[in-house]
Structure formats: C-alpha cells, structure tokens
XYZ file of C-alpha atoms in Angstrom:
687
model
C 78.663 85.276 68.627
C 76.590 83.284 71.146
C 77.094 80.110 69.144
C 80.848 80.582 69.200
C 80.820 81.267 72.944
C 78.733 78.148 73.590
C 81.093 76.101 71.457
C 84.130 77.380 73.388
C 82.398 76.702 76.708
C 81.457 73.179 75.554
C 85.025 72.434 74.441
C 86.328 73.832 77.688
C 84.118 71.508 79.741
C 85.110 68.584 77.552
C 88.842 69.261 78.001
C 88.350 69.691 81.752
C 86.543 66.377 82.001
C 89.171 64.522 79.953
C 92.141 65.799 81.948
C 90.469 65.252 85.322
C 89.489 61.719 84.315
C 93.137 61.013 83.494
C 94.251 62.318 86.871
C 91.472 60.312 88.559
C 92.582 57.108 86.814
C 96.218 57.848 87.706
C 95.327 58.350 91.411
C 93.029 55.327 91.769
C 94.609 52.696 89.482
C 98.047 54.036 88.563
C 99.851 54.298 85.279
C 101.058 50.694 85.263
C 104.747 51.615 85.434
C 106.580 49.699 88.136
C 108.102 51.960 90.817
C 106.697 55.115 89.201
C 108.343 58.304 90.512
C 105.251 60.506 90.166
C 104.101 61.331 93.735
C 100.486 61.608 92.493
C 100.336 58.155 90.936
C 99.015 54.966 92.538
C 101.903 53.030 90.950
C 104.326 54.962 93.165
C 105.323 52.686 96.114
C 105.038 55.635 98.526
C 101.579 56.696 97.386
C 98.827 56.142 99.956
C 95.528 54.915 98.460
C 92.601 57.323 98.837
C 88.826 56.749 98.582
C 87.085 57.380 95.265
C 85.320 60.578 96.328
C 88.516 62.024 97.770
C 90.397 61.028 94.612
C 87.875 62.932 92.481
C 88.409 66.161 94.431
C 92.188 65.643 94.402
C 92.058 65.191 90.616
C 90.478 68.650 90.281
C 93.193 70.185 92.430
C 95.945 68.572 90.353
C 94.354 69.840 87.144
C 94.170 73.389 88.513
C 97.813 73.264 89.674
C 99.011 71.937 86.280
C 100.431 68.781 87.833
C 102.313 66.266 85.686
C 100.560 63.223 84.223
C 102.524 60.021 83.785
C 103.730 59.376 80.217
C 101.616 56.253 79.832
C 98.479 58.190 80.832
C 98.744 60.487 77.831
C 100.195 59.942 74.382
C 100.987 63.639 74.075
C 104.105 65.283 75.465
C 104.296 67.069 78.804
C 104.213 70.420 77.056
C 100.953 69.442 75.389
C 99.453 68.619 78.781
C 100.572 71.965 80.136
C 98.973 73.681 77.171
C 95.693 71.873 77.849
C 95.830 72.891 81.472
C 96.534 76.482 80.486
C 93.446 76.391 78.272
C 91.339 75.261 81.223
C 92.687 77.713 83.745
C 93.045 80.841 81.608
C 90.188 80.167 79.122
C 92.141 81.512 76.139
C 90.665 80.928 72.710
C 92.619 80.638 69.467
C 89.602 81.782 67.494
C 90.079 84.712 65.108
C 87.123 86.407 66.767
C 88.152 88.500 69.761
C 85.690 87.433 72.475
C 86.622 89.930 75.136
C 83.099 89.963 76.508
C 83.303 86.265 77.324
C 86.567 86.579 79.283
C 84.785 88.058 82.292
C 82.875 84.808 82.771
C 85.858 82.489 82.213
C 86.432 81.899 85.929
C 82.770 81.025 86.430
C 82.906 78.661 83.436
C 85.995 77.019 84.900
C 84.316 76.420 88.269
C 81.212 74.935 86.648
C 83.322 72.864 84.235
C 85.347 71.369 87.053
C 82.231 70.699 89.105
C 80.496 68.929 86.211
C 83.661 66.989 85.495
C 83.832 65.954 89.126
C 80.278 64.589 88.921
C 81.164 62.759 85.725
C 84.225 61.201 87.339
C 82.241 60.114 90.383
C 79.603 58.576 88.148
C 82.252 56.383 86.489
C 82.510 54.446 89.737
C 79.282 52.463 90.286
C 80.342 51.649 93.862
C 80.794 55.293 94.882
C 78.554 56.456 97.712
C 77.048 59.815 98.390
C 78.707 61.304 101.468
C 75.680 63.457 102.097
C 73.897 60.339 103.439
C 76.478 59.947 106.201
C 76.823 61.810 109.460
C 78.647 61.288 112.714
C 77.848 61.871 116.362
C 79.081 60.808 119.774
C 76.824 57.752 119.952
C 78.017 56.460 116.572
C 81.668 56.962 117.460
C 81.390 55.265 120.826
C 79.457 52.353 119.306
C 82.005 51.883 116.508
C 84.938 52.136 118.896
C 83.375 49.461 121.104
C 82.772 47.113 118.172
C 86.285 47.632 116.819
C 87.786 46.980 120.247
C 85.806 43.740 120.547
C 87.002 42.596 117.105
C 90.601 43.366 117.982
C 90.273 41.629 121.351
C 88.857 38.564 119.653
C 91.694 38.431 117.117
C 94.285 39.032 119.834
C 92.944 36.095 121.877
C 93.191 33.821 118.840
C 96.918 34.565 118.383
C 98.339 34.993 121.869
C 101.638 33.361 120.913
C 102.949 36.037 118.520
C 105.140 39.045 119.265
C 105.187 40.438 115.731
C 104.613 44.192 116.179
C 104.130 44.771 112.458
C 101.396 42.141 112.300
C 99.772 43.625 115.387
C 99.745 47.072 113.807
C 98.165 45.702 110.644
C 95.527 43.907 112.669
C 94.724 47.075 114.627
C 94.322 48.946 111.370
C 92.102 46.259 109.850
C 89.930 46.034 112.980
C 89.352 49.787 113.036
C 88.803 50.061 109.278
C 85.014 50.710 109.647
C 85.789 53.635 111.948
C 88.383 55.020 109.520
C 85.964 54.641 106.625
C 83.203 56.575 108.408
C 85.577 59.390 109.420
C 86.878 59.625 105.870
C 83.416 59.788 104.340
C 82.095 62.379 106.796
C 85.125 64.654 107.110
C 85.688 64.869 103.355
C 82.217 66.364 102.778
C 80.886 69.550 104.343
C 77.311 68.369 103.684
C 77.941 65.310 105.842
C 79.694 67.356 108.515
C 76.787 69.811 108.621
C 74.559 66.949 109.817
C 77.062 65.784 112.408
C 77.264 66.511 116.132
C 73.871 68.191 116.244
C 71.900 68.610 119.442
C 69.286 65.977 120.010
C 65.767 67.418 120.299
C 65.305 66.028 123.815
C 68.858 66.499 125.059
C 70.095 70.086 124.688
C 72.626 70.608 127.476
C 75.021 73.410 126.576
C 78.383 74.106 128.092
C 78.642 77.234 130.211
C 82.057 78.003 128.731
C 81.220 77.409 125.042
C 77.473 77.808 124.395
C 75.949 77.529 120.932
C 73.616 80.165 119.499
C 71.438 80.223 116.335
C 71.804 79.563 113.464
C 74.179 76.873 114.731
C 73.028 73.632 116.314
C 76.338 72.121 117.392
C 77.023 70.059 120.509
C 80.593 71.162 121.258
C 80.719 69.043 124.417
C 79.989 65.944 122.350
C 82.608 66.949 119.767
C 85.359 67.247 122.351
C 84.367 64.041 124.128
C 84.340 62.210 120.782
C 87.755 63.516 119.746
C 89.128 62.655 123.176
C 87.812 59.085 122.883
C 89.268 58.670 119.406
C 92.760 59.935 120.147
C 92.979 58.078 123.468
C 92.918 54.677 121.730
C 96.365 53.179 122.290
C 98.374 52.564 119.130
C 95.876 54.307 116.846
C 97.078 57.925 117.027
C 99.213 58.078 113.833
C 96.604 56.213 111.780
C 93.818 58.512 112.966
C 95.850 61.618 112.216
C 96.584 60.305 108.740
C 92.880 59.586 108.083
C 91.824 63.051 109.239
C 94.608 64.675 107.227
C 93.609 62.880 104.038
C 89.945 63.789 104.524
C 90.450 67.464 105.404
C 92.362 68.373 102.248
C 89.513 67.581 99.785
C 87.043 69.065 102.290
C 88.846 72.416 102.217
C 89.158 72.309 98.431
C 85.427 71.664 97.965
C 84.491 74.440 100.435
C 86.773 76.881 98.611
C 85.084 76.019 95.322
C 81.648 76.519 96.863
C 82.505 79.885 98.425
C 83.657 81.226 95.072
C 80.107 80.829 93.800
C 76.972 82.704 94.820
C 75.350 80.237 97.196
C 72.303 80.491 99.432
C 72.503 81.350 103.123
C 71.405 77.824 104.042
C 74.393 76.391 102.194
C 76.734 78.891 103.890
C 75.379 77.813 107.286
C 76.259 74.219 106.410
C 79.794 75.291 105.554
C 80.077 77.224 108.825
C 78.867 74.157 110.729
C 81.593 72.068 109.074
C 84.268 74.691 109.799
C 83.352 74.842 113.487
C 83.438 71.041 113.817
C 86.861 70.832 112.141
C 88.128 73.747 114.230
C 87.925 71.523 117.346
C 90.257 68.884 115.886
C 93.384 68.313 118.025
C 95.594 67.684 114.967
C 95.315 71.380 114.042
C 97.719 71.952 116.943
C 100.170 69.313 115.696
C 103.185 70.901 113.925
C 103.450 67.835 111.670
C 100.180 68.738 109.945
C 100.441 72.518 109.949
C 102.117 72.832 106.568
C 99.258 71.239 104.640
C 96.168 70.639 106.760
C 96.175 73.905 108.741
C 97.170 75.995 105.748
C 94.184 74.781 103.735
C 91.840 75.175 106.706
C 92.844 78.779 107.479
C 92.738 79.764 103.798
C 88.990 78.991 103.777
C 88.354 81.844 106.206
C 89.519 84.466 103.698
C 86.658 83.441 101.397
C 83.851 83.756 103.960
C 81.330 86.591 103.429
C 81.177 89.266 106.129
C 77.743 88.141 107.308
C 78.968 84.564 107.726
C 82.075 85.708 109.616
C 79.878 87.764 111.953
C 77.872 84.638 112.869
C 81.021 82.901 114.096
C 82.142 86.000 116.014
C 78.779 86.411 117.738
C 78.838 82.814 118.926
C 82.460 82.965 120.112
C 81.682 86.192 121.992
C 79.554 84.060 124.352
C 82.462 81.744 125.065
C 84.830 81.762 128.019
C 88.155 83.608 127.559
C 90.123 80.391 128.197
C 88.286 78.640 125.363
C 89.095 81.489 122.973
C 92.743 81.430 124.058
C 93.034 77.827 122.870
C 92.084 78.946 119.345
C 94.279 82.068 119.552
C 97.432 80.233 120.620
C 96.819 77.550 117.996
C 96.762 80.173 115.218
C 99.752 82.031 116.686
C 101.702 78.776 116.765
C 100.916 78.131 113.112
C 101.974 81.657 112.075
C 105.229 81.457 114.036
C 106.071 78.075 112.533
C 105.324 79.319 109.021
C 107.570 82.353 109.523
C 110.593 80.621 111.074
C 110.648 77.849 108.447
C 110.704 80.216 105.450
C 114.167 81.734 106.057
C 113.007 85.240 105.161
C 115.198 88.336 105.017
C 114.526 91.035 107.586
C 113.130 94.201 105.927
C 115.138 97.425 106.084
C 112.577 100.094 106.950
C 115.221 102.832 106.933
C 116.175 102.309 103.296
C 113.337 103.720 101.226
C 115.084 102.906 97.943
C 115.643 99.252 98.710
C 114.056 96.950 96.147
C 114.015 93.278 97.081
C 111.315 92.264 94.623
C 113.705 89.805 92.971
C 114.667 88.063 96.213
C 112.840 84.792 96.797
C 113.382 85.182 100.566
C 111.783 88.623 100.654
C 108.744 89.037 102.948
C 106.923 90.509 99.951
C 107.315 87.198 98.158
C 106.379 85.031 101.127
C 104.099 86.759 103.646
C 101.669 88.401 101.244
C 101.291 85.308 99.051
C 100.895 82.793 101.865
C 97.190 81.973 102.073
C 97.789 80.127 105.332
C 99.255 83.141 107.145
C 96.629 85.499 105.718
C 93.891 83.073 106.734
C 95.354 82.653 110.231
C 95.455 86.439 110.727
C 91.818 86.556 109.622
C 91.056 83.752 112.105
C 92.704 85.796 114.890
C 90.625 88.756 113.708
C 87.475 86.741 114.467
C 88.776 86.001 117.970
C 89.689 89.672 118.487
C 86.185 90.897 117.665
C 84.678 88.082 119.753
C 86.851 89.267 122.642
C 85.583 92.838 122.167
C 81.936 91.901 121.691
C 81.963 89.618 124.725
C 83.909 92.048 126.899
C 82.737 94.974 129.005
C 81.198 97.330 126.453
C 79.728 100.796 127.055
C 75.918 100.860 127.497
C 73.936 100.768 124.271
C 72.156 104.026 125.160
C 75.509 105.806 125.538
C 76.857 104.446 122.231
C 73.666 105.525 120.438
C 73.926 109.038 121.861
C 77.599 109.270 120.823
C 76.731 108.261 117.266
C 74.020 110.954 117.143
C 76.514 113.562 118.396
C 79.022 112.430 115.778
C 76.470 112.821 112.977
C 75.500 116.242 114.311
C 79.147 117.385 114.383
C 79.660 116.247 110.797
C 76.565 118.128 109.657
C 77.784 121.275 111.464
C 81.113 121.063 109.642
C 79.320 120.730 106.311
C 76.990 123.611 107.176
C 79.861 125.904 108.147
C 81.698 125.012 104.953
C 85.272 124.157 105.955
C 86.632 124.154 102.415
C 90.221 125.041 101.645
C 91.350 125.116 105.256
C 93.086 122.899 107.773
C 90.159 120.518 108.020
C 89.844 119.752 104.335
C 90.764 116.159 103.454
C 89.337 115.807 99.962
C 92.745 115.038 98.462
C 93.672 112.518 101.145
C 92.939 108.831 101.304
C 89.580 107.940 102.810
C 89.859 105.575 105.778
C 87.156 102.935 106.088
C 86.374 100.774 109.077
C 86.681 97.006 108.914
C 83.507 95.628 107.215
C 83.260 93.012 109.972
C 83.347 95.799 112.553
C 80.498 97.552 110.751
C 78.490 94.327 110.560
C 78.926 93.672 114.294
C 78.247 97.346 115.170
C 81.181 97.372 117.594
C 84.228 99.653 117.719
C 87.364 98.942 119.778
C 86.869 102.309 121.511
C 83.432 101.130 122.737
C 84.971 98.243 124.704
C 86.423 99.143 128.092
C 87.781 95.688 128.874
C 88.045 92.852 126.363
C 87.982 89.187 127.299
C 91.575 88.736 126.130
C 94.183 91.530 126.619
C 95.186 93.206 123.366
C 98.897 92.367 123.695
C 98.132 88.628 123.351
C 96.994 89.162 119.750
C 100.406 90.491 118.646
C 102.800 88.011 117.048
C 106.267 89.414 117.690
C 107.977 86.911 115.405
C 105.974 87.867 112.329
C 106.129 91.597 113.123
C 109.902 91.494 112.635
C 109.361 90.644 108.959
C 106.605 93.161 108.156
C 107.894 95.602 105.557
C 105.845 98.643 106.612
C 106.625 100.614 103.463
C 105.279 97.836 101.239
C 102.448 97.057 103.656
C 101.302 100.687 103.603
C 100.968 100.507 99.808
C 98.824 97.384 100.171
C 96.811 99.149 102.868
C 96.028 102.084 100.555
C 94.895 99.629 97.869
C 92.600 97.950 100.355
C 91.079 101.282 101.387
C 90.479 102.171 97.735
C 88.732 98.864 97.115
C 86.578 99.411 100.189
C 85.688 102.894 98.945
C 84.829 101.549 95.505
C 82.770 98.726 96.992
C 80.802 101.195 99.120
C 80.188 103.631 96.282
C 79.381 101.072 93.615
C 77.930 98.339 95.872
C 80.322 95.772 94.438
C 80.953 92.290 95.750
C 83.665 91.494 98.285
C 85.909 89.575 95.885
C 88.027 92.638 95.103
C 88.385 93.553 98.769
C 89.666 90.102 99.620
C 92.280 90.278 96.880
C 94.252 92.834 98.925
C 95.747 92.185 102.313
C 97.766 94.343 104.690
C 98.793 93.942 108.297
C 98.117 97.626 109.004
C 94.436 96.941 108.292
C 94.585 94.575 111.298
C 96.026 96.939 113.945
C 95.394 94.482 116.806
C 98.087 92.257 115.266
C 100.766 94.949 114.738
C 103.246 96.290 117.280
C 103.255 99.963 118.284
C 106.557 100.635 116.514
C 105.168 99.303 113.211
C 101.999 101.387 113.595
C 104.116 104.485 114.259
C 106.145 103.773 111.133
C 102.943 103.357 109.134
C 101.732 106.734 110.420
C 105.083 108.214 109.408
C 104.667 107.010 105.795
C 101.084 108.250 105.736
C 102.119 111.742 106.873
C 105.123 111.748 104.540
C 102.892 111.135 101.530
C 100.556 113.941 102.598
C 103.531 116.309 102.908
C 104.836 115.336 99.474
C 101.390 115.849 97.961
C 101.130 119.268 99.583
C 104.635 120.135 98.371
C 103.871 119.244 94.749
C 100.624 121.188 94.864
C 102.436 124.244 96.254
C 105.112 124.108 93.561
C 102.481 123.834 90.819
C 100.485 126.809 92.167
C 103.680 128.852 92.555
C 104.630 128.272 88.930
C 101.164 129.303 87.742
C 101.202 132.453 89.905
C 104.811 133.328 89.055
C 106.182 133.324 92.613
C 108.792 131.394 94.543
C 107.498 128.071 95.927
C 107.371 127.540 99.691
C 107.401 123.756 100.108
C 107.902 123.887 103.908
C 106.139 125.423 106.865
C 109.018 127.546 108.139
C 109.072 129.224 111.527
C 111.889 131.344 112.976
C 111.963 131.559 116.773
C 113.803 133.178 119.640
C 114.884 130.707 122.314
C 113.762 133.115 125.053
C 110.078 133.046 123.982
C 109.703 129.765 122.122
C 106.141 128.855 123.082
C 104.515 132.278 122.770
C 106.170 132.991 119.410
C 105.275 129.540 118.091
C 101.618 129.921 119.100
C 101.476 133.384 117.494
C 102.869 132.039 114.206
C 100.477 129.085 114.264
C 97.529 131.412 114.927
C 98.557 133.651 112.022
C 98.799 130.726 109.595
C 95.592 129.140 110.851
C 93.696 132.318 110.046
C 95.370 133.297 106.771
C 96.371 129.998 105.116
C 95.661 126.838 107.138
C 97.016 124.610 104.355
C 100.536 125.780 105.320
C 100.251 123.736 108.519
C 100.000 120.563 106.459
C 103.498 121.037 105.078
C 106.641 119.608 106.629
C 107.821 121.704 109.573
C 111.138 123.544 109.217
C 112.433 125.294 112.369
C 115.154 127.922 112.639
C 116.468 129.591 115.797
C 117.608 133.204 115.643
C 121.375 133.782 115.498
C 122.058 130.057 115.018
C 123.494 128.309 111.972
C 121.650 124.999 111.586
C 119.710 123.147 108.910
C 116.618 121.373 110.190
C 116.751 117.740 109.109
C 114.533 116.622 111.961
C 116.779 117.244 114.951
C 116.024 120.958 115.284
C 112.272 120.307 115.124
C 112.509 117.710 117.886
C 114.483 120.127 120.050
C 111.854 122.812 119.432
C 109.005 120.572 120.545
C 110.941 119.427 123.599
C 111.563 123.025 124.707
C 108.013 124.130 123.873
C 106.392 121.296 125.854
C 108.715 121.887 128.796
C 107.732 125.574 128.833
C 104.047 124.695 128.419
C 104.018 122.405 131.465
C 106.533 124.004 133.815
C 106.895 127.729 133.123
C 103.821 129.339 134.653
C 101.188 128.426 132.076
C 97.904 127.038 133.418
C 96.885 124.779 130.563
C 97.541 121.481 132.384
C 98.396 120.265 135.847
C 100.056 117.032 136.974
C 98.313 114.568 139.272
C 101.072 113.331 141.593
C 99.342 110.020 142.256
C 98.479 108.932 138.711
C 101.333 110.869 136.995
C 98.876 111.981 134.299
C 98.351 115.557 133.104
C 94.830 116.999 133.083
C 93.254 120.382 132.377
C 93.710 122.955 135.135
C 90.271 123.600 136.751
C 90.750 127.347 137.276
C 92.819 128.188 134.228
C 93.460 131.748 133.062
C 94.087 130.625 129.470
C 91.406 131.303 126.864
C 89.678 128.755 124.665
C 91.456 129.961 121.461
C 94.782 129.406 123.219
C 93.781 125.828 124.046
C 92.958 125.360 120.375
C 96.429 126.580 119.389
C 98.051 124.170 121.860
C 95.991 121.368 120.309
C 97.215 122.351 116.827
C 100.786 122.360 118.179
C 100.343 118.770 119.413
C 98.859 117.833 116.039
C 101.821 119.324 114.156
C 104.182 117.281 116.348
C 102.383 114.026 115.558
C 102.148 114.991 111.891
C 105.952 115.435 111.791
C 106.539 112.130 113.609
C 107.749 113.692 116.865
C 106.878 111.957 120.141
C 105.991 114.313 122.997
C 107.012 113.669 126.592
C 103.578 114.230 128.107
C 101.108 111.648 129.388
C 97.341 112.066 129.386
C 94.809 109.645 130.938
C 92.781 107.287 128.683
C 89.681 109.482 128.982
C 91.582 112.275 127.174
C 91.872 110.128 124.046
C 88.374 108.701 124.452
C 87.025 112.266 124.372
C 89.002 112.922 121.184
C 87.241 109.896 119.691
C 83.844 111.344 120.566
C 83.173 109.254 123.676
C 81.122 110.562 126.602
C 82.947 110.715 129.932
C 81.650 108.526 132.775
C 82.412 108.090 136.460
C 84.694 105.167 135.633
C 87.004 107.503 133.701
C 87.883 109.296 136.940
C 89.926 106.247 138.007
C 92.800 107.564 135.876
C 92.213 111.311 135.621
C 91.102 111.939 139.235
C 91.849 108.813 141.302
C 91.185 110.562 144.628
C 87.629 111.510 143.618
C 87.021 108.047 142.144
C 88.176 106.213 145.266
C 86.229 108.492 147.568
C 83.022 107.777 145.662
C 82.009 111.445 145.491
C-alpha cells in the first residue's frame, strides 16, 4: 500500500512539474505563434513581460486555475490538458486499489508538489536571483531616485531638440529601470519585504500617531515618506503602479500557499511584516487596482491564524483614530465598489420560500464566494477590535471581578439544577464568542468609548444585499464548527471555511440584526412545536403547539402576569412556544397583530396606570426603577419574563431604558459614570 501511495505521489509531483514548466515557458518565451490570442502567453502583443521569479509563481497559479496552454506548447488536446490539471488539483487515482486513506493528504501533497515544481522551474534559469537577498529602505529608495534622476537629466541635456513624448516616456522608463527592478524583486517576496523598512539600531524614532510594538520592527514613518517620494516623481505614476501591481499578485499567491501549511511563528511574523508594509501602499486606494490587487491582498487575511491577527490588532490599538480611519475607509471603498459592479439582485427577506440558487446575480452566488469581500470584512474586523482595545475600557480589576461573578452565577445555576424549565437551552444552538475576541480578552461591552464610533463600521450598500435567511444558516454552521473546534481542539481551517455577516455584528445594520433574531426565535418555536406534537402523540392527548392566553381588556396586565406566573411554576417550557392571544368576547385570529396590540396595552398600563415598577426621568426621558416601590421582587421577575416573551415573539416595546440597564443584564458592575444617563441630576451635581 505504501509503495503504491509513494508511486502516486511521485507521479503527481512529476505531472505538476511538467505542466508548470510548460506554463513558465509560455509566459517567459511564448509559444512562437505570431499574434497569439492567449492572454497568458508572451507571444500575445498585449502581454507585459514579467521577471523570472514572478513568472514561476504565476505559472503555479495558472496550473491551479486550469488555464489554457497554447496548442504549440502541448501536442495533446485541450481536454487532455484539463484532465492533467484535474489530476493535480483533485489527486484522483485510476488505480484499482481504493486509496481512501491517502485522499486526506492530497491537498498537502499538492502544495508540496507545486512548491517543489516552483523550485525546479526557478533552477532552470541560471540567471535567476534569490529575492531573499534583497531588501528596501528609505535610504536605498532616495539614493536610487537621485541616481535615476541624474541619468535622466543627463540624457535630456543630450537631446534638447526633440519634442517626441513617446521617446521621452521610454527614456524615463529606461532611466528608472534599476528602481523598478528593485521594487519588483522586493515586493514579490515576503522574505525580502520582512527585511525592509526596519528600524535602525541607533535611530528608533517612532510616530506618536502610529507607533510600532513587538514583535514588529517597522519604521512606518520611513514607509510613508518613501511611498510619497516614489509617487511624487512626475511622469512615473502609471509605471510605478504597474510595477507594484505586477509584484503584489505573486506575493499574495506565495503568502497564501505558505499560510496553508504549518509554519513556525518566526515565519508568520515575516508574513505579518510584509502585510503591514504593503498595507501602506497608496495604490490600494486606487479603484483601477481594486479588482485584482486589493482582492488578493484582502483574501490573505482570511488565512491568518488568530494569534497572528491579534498581533496586528494590538499594534493598531496604539494608533491614532485618524490613522485607523484611513484603513477603514479604504476597505469600505473596496467593498462598495465590489458590490455596485456585480449587478446583484436585492434579496426578498419576506419570501421564505424564495429560491434564487440558480440565479448568477444572487447575493448567495456573489457575496459568500467573493474572497475579496470576505477578506475586507475581516480586515475591518481587525480595525474594530483595535478601536475597542485602544478605546476607553473598564478597569482591569472591575472586569476581573465581573468574570468571577459570572462564573459563580453559572455554578449556582448548575448547583440548583435548572433542568426542564425555562432556563434550559440544551436543545438550542450554542453561541460562541469570536476567537479573536477571546484571544484579545476584550468584549464590546467592556469598552465604554471606542476610538471610532460603531456606525462608521457599517457598510449600508452591502447591507442591502445581505440575505438574512441564508446568512443565518451560514451563521449556525459557523457556530457548530466553533463548538466542534473547542471540543475536539481542531485546527482553524474548518472555521474559516464558513462565513456569515451576522458573526460580524459591528458590520450589520440594526434591521438586519433584528431579522436575524427573528429567524433564530422562529426556529426555536418550530423546534418546541415539533417536540410538543411528538410528546402529545406518545401520551395520547391533543397537542398544544402555542402558548395561548385569553384576557379581559379591563385587566390585561394583571391577568397576563397571573397566567405567566402559573406557567412559569407548572410548565416553563410553554413560554418558549409562539404566543397566541385572544380577547374575551372578540372574534379574531392572532397572526401577529393581536399580540402586538396586547403588548402595547400591557406596557401602557404598566407605565401609566398606577403601578410603581418604573418611573420616567423627565430630563433624560429614560425609565428607571422606582426607588420606593410597593411591588414585590417576584412581580418584577414576571415583568421581566413579559419583556422577554415580547422580544422572543419579535415585538418591539415602546419603552426606553438607559445604557446601564442593559449593561447590568450583561453582568456589568454599575459605576458613577452610569448615572449620566439614569440619574443625570445626581451625576452633574457630583454627589
């Protein structure tokens, strides 16, 4: 068996090498056909020559994407080439032996085969240079620019009598060729970039708005000055952008290949260094390069391990809000441009039976398979957590105490044994926090004021095309993968394979979140309904799929609280069913309207008809608990359950509570600062 596996792996590497060598020859020398129409052939008049190292990486990408080889490059037919490519990518064997055990390692074999083939292709060129020997810094750039300017000035003085713009442009390009060559060599290799723009040992002067922290050693001031010097050269802008664009594509491809392997932390730090240097490039804000360059760059971020992502967030948390906004608006611009150029259909959230899977303009087909958009949302996620971490966070002592209280409350629930009642959630989906949030040990509720307001992270254009029903399904898959990863200590590859916008709530509008909550509650109701019907059949009684209450309009609140108390004591699971309200002596079927009217009348009676649960602060317009209330604690509990039933049935209540009310529900400890909303008079008086 092992001999057969080794033979298959050897043949696989051999086929990979052969096909990549053909693509490499096609890119560097061409097929020999005059005016070839293949866009990836050097014989095509429109094809721009690329350096050998870049051509080798591009050859791998073409092989993976099953690109077409010119006829003269291969004696076999196009279908034969496709079959060879399929063998490389899918690792299928025609052997009579069923090697299912070897299929799990096919992707790893492919990566190693392509990498070895890349080395073999590079070795075919004796003039090829190792990019790892190169690096770039401000001194090198300024020196090269000065030399290139002197060469151009000398040539210009020799031919003062010409007005040929085309010749001038060619001369500019030839004079600055050494600069282009260095940029191409450095920016096409993350190893070379990791040695670039480092702080000098005797000259570490950090910016106050964008400091650098370990493990990074990057001089961001020098990076921005260097980019500014490069793109301020008159007549060189388009050529520079083209050089950077050609170099960044193979760079992103090579980083993606590296991140798919298990690499050491030192190697990951090199990749992060390269990403941060590229992130400062001005062309990432240019719409002309967003379709290719930006898309590849943002897609890298989805492959980063959580620990590596946290390093970037921790550094950005030290940066000024204006610096972070530059990155945020750049990503938002890319997302908006991607959305408006795809001509997508707007989702119909009201039609639950709609199936647009076959439509090529469906958001399901475009948004969730666009690595650029997914990567850009992940990029914004980094900025969001940096904004939280660098904002005004509650004291560490307070957060620690709150966590201890939370653990104590959970242990009390387990000790008291709340099985089979309202608090049981064993059949529901388990909600897990963002792994990056856990790594950073920061929760949004712990931050009182972020560096960037939360509404700036929302992209209204993209939110129009989010199909919440489909997104909720993807969200549940992501939660299941997170649960499986936590229980079985699996790698993050499965987690990254699922994406949902609801898992990034900072990016989603309130209406979309509310709709997501509606679907979540609807599924819980349906699950409870099926369970009730099954139990009823087994016990031989009529099923009761709804939580029905019959009320008199004269005593709505008191009767409702009595019925809730009865169910909470006898059968709390009834409260998890869909609410169905009937009024005495009235003919009406509750399809949602009657329930909304009930809650409206009940809340109005609760706040305005002599009850002392809450009182209104005339200055802040918030409701707060009445200090000298005559209501008992069990009655407050019933009112809380009533509010919960309203939210569970997707009914919005016309009552406003101060932020501290919700912070207390989340287990936060109240502080003097919270009085600014709940008791503004006391807060302003300083008592």
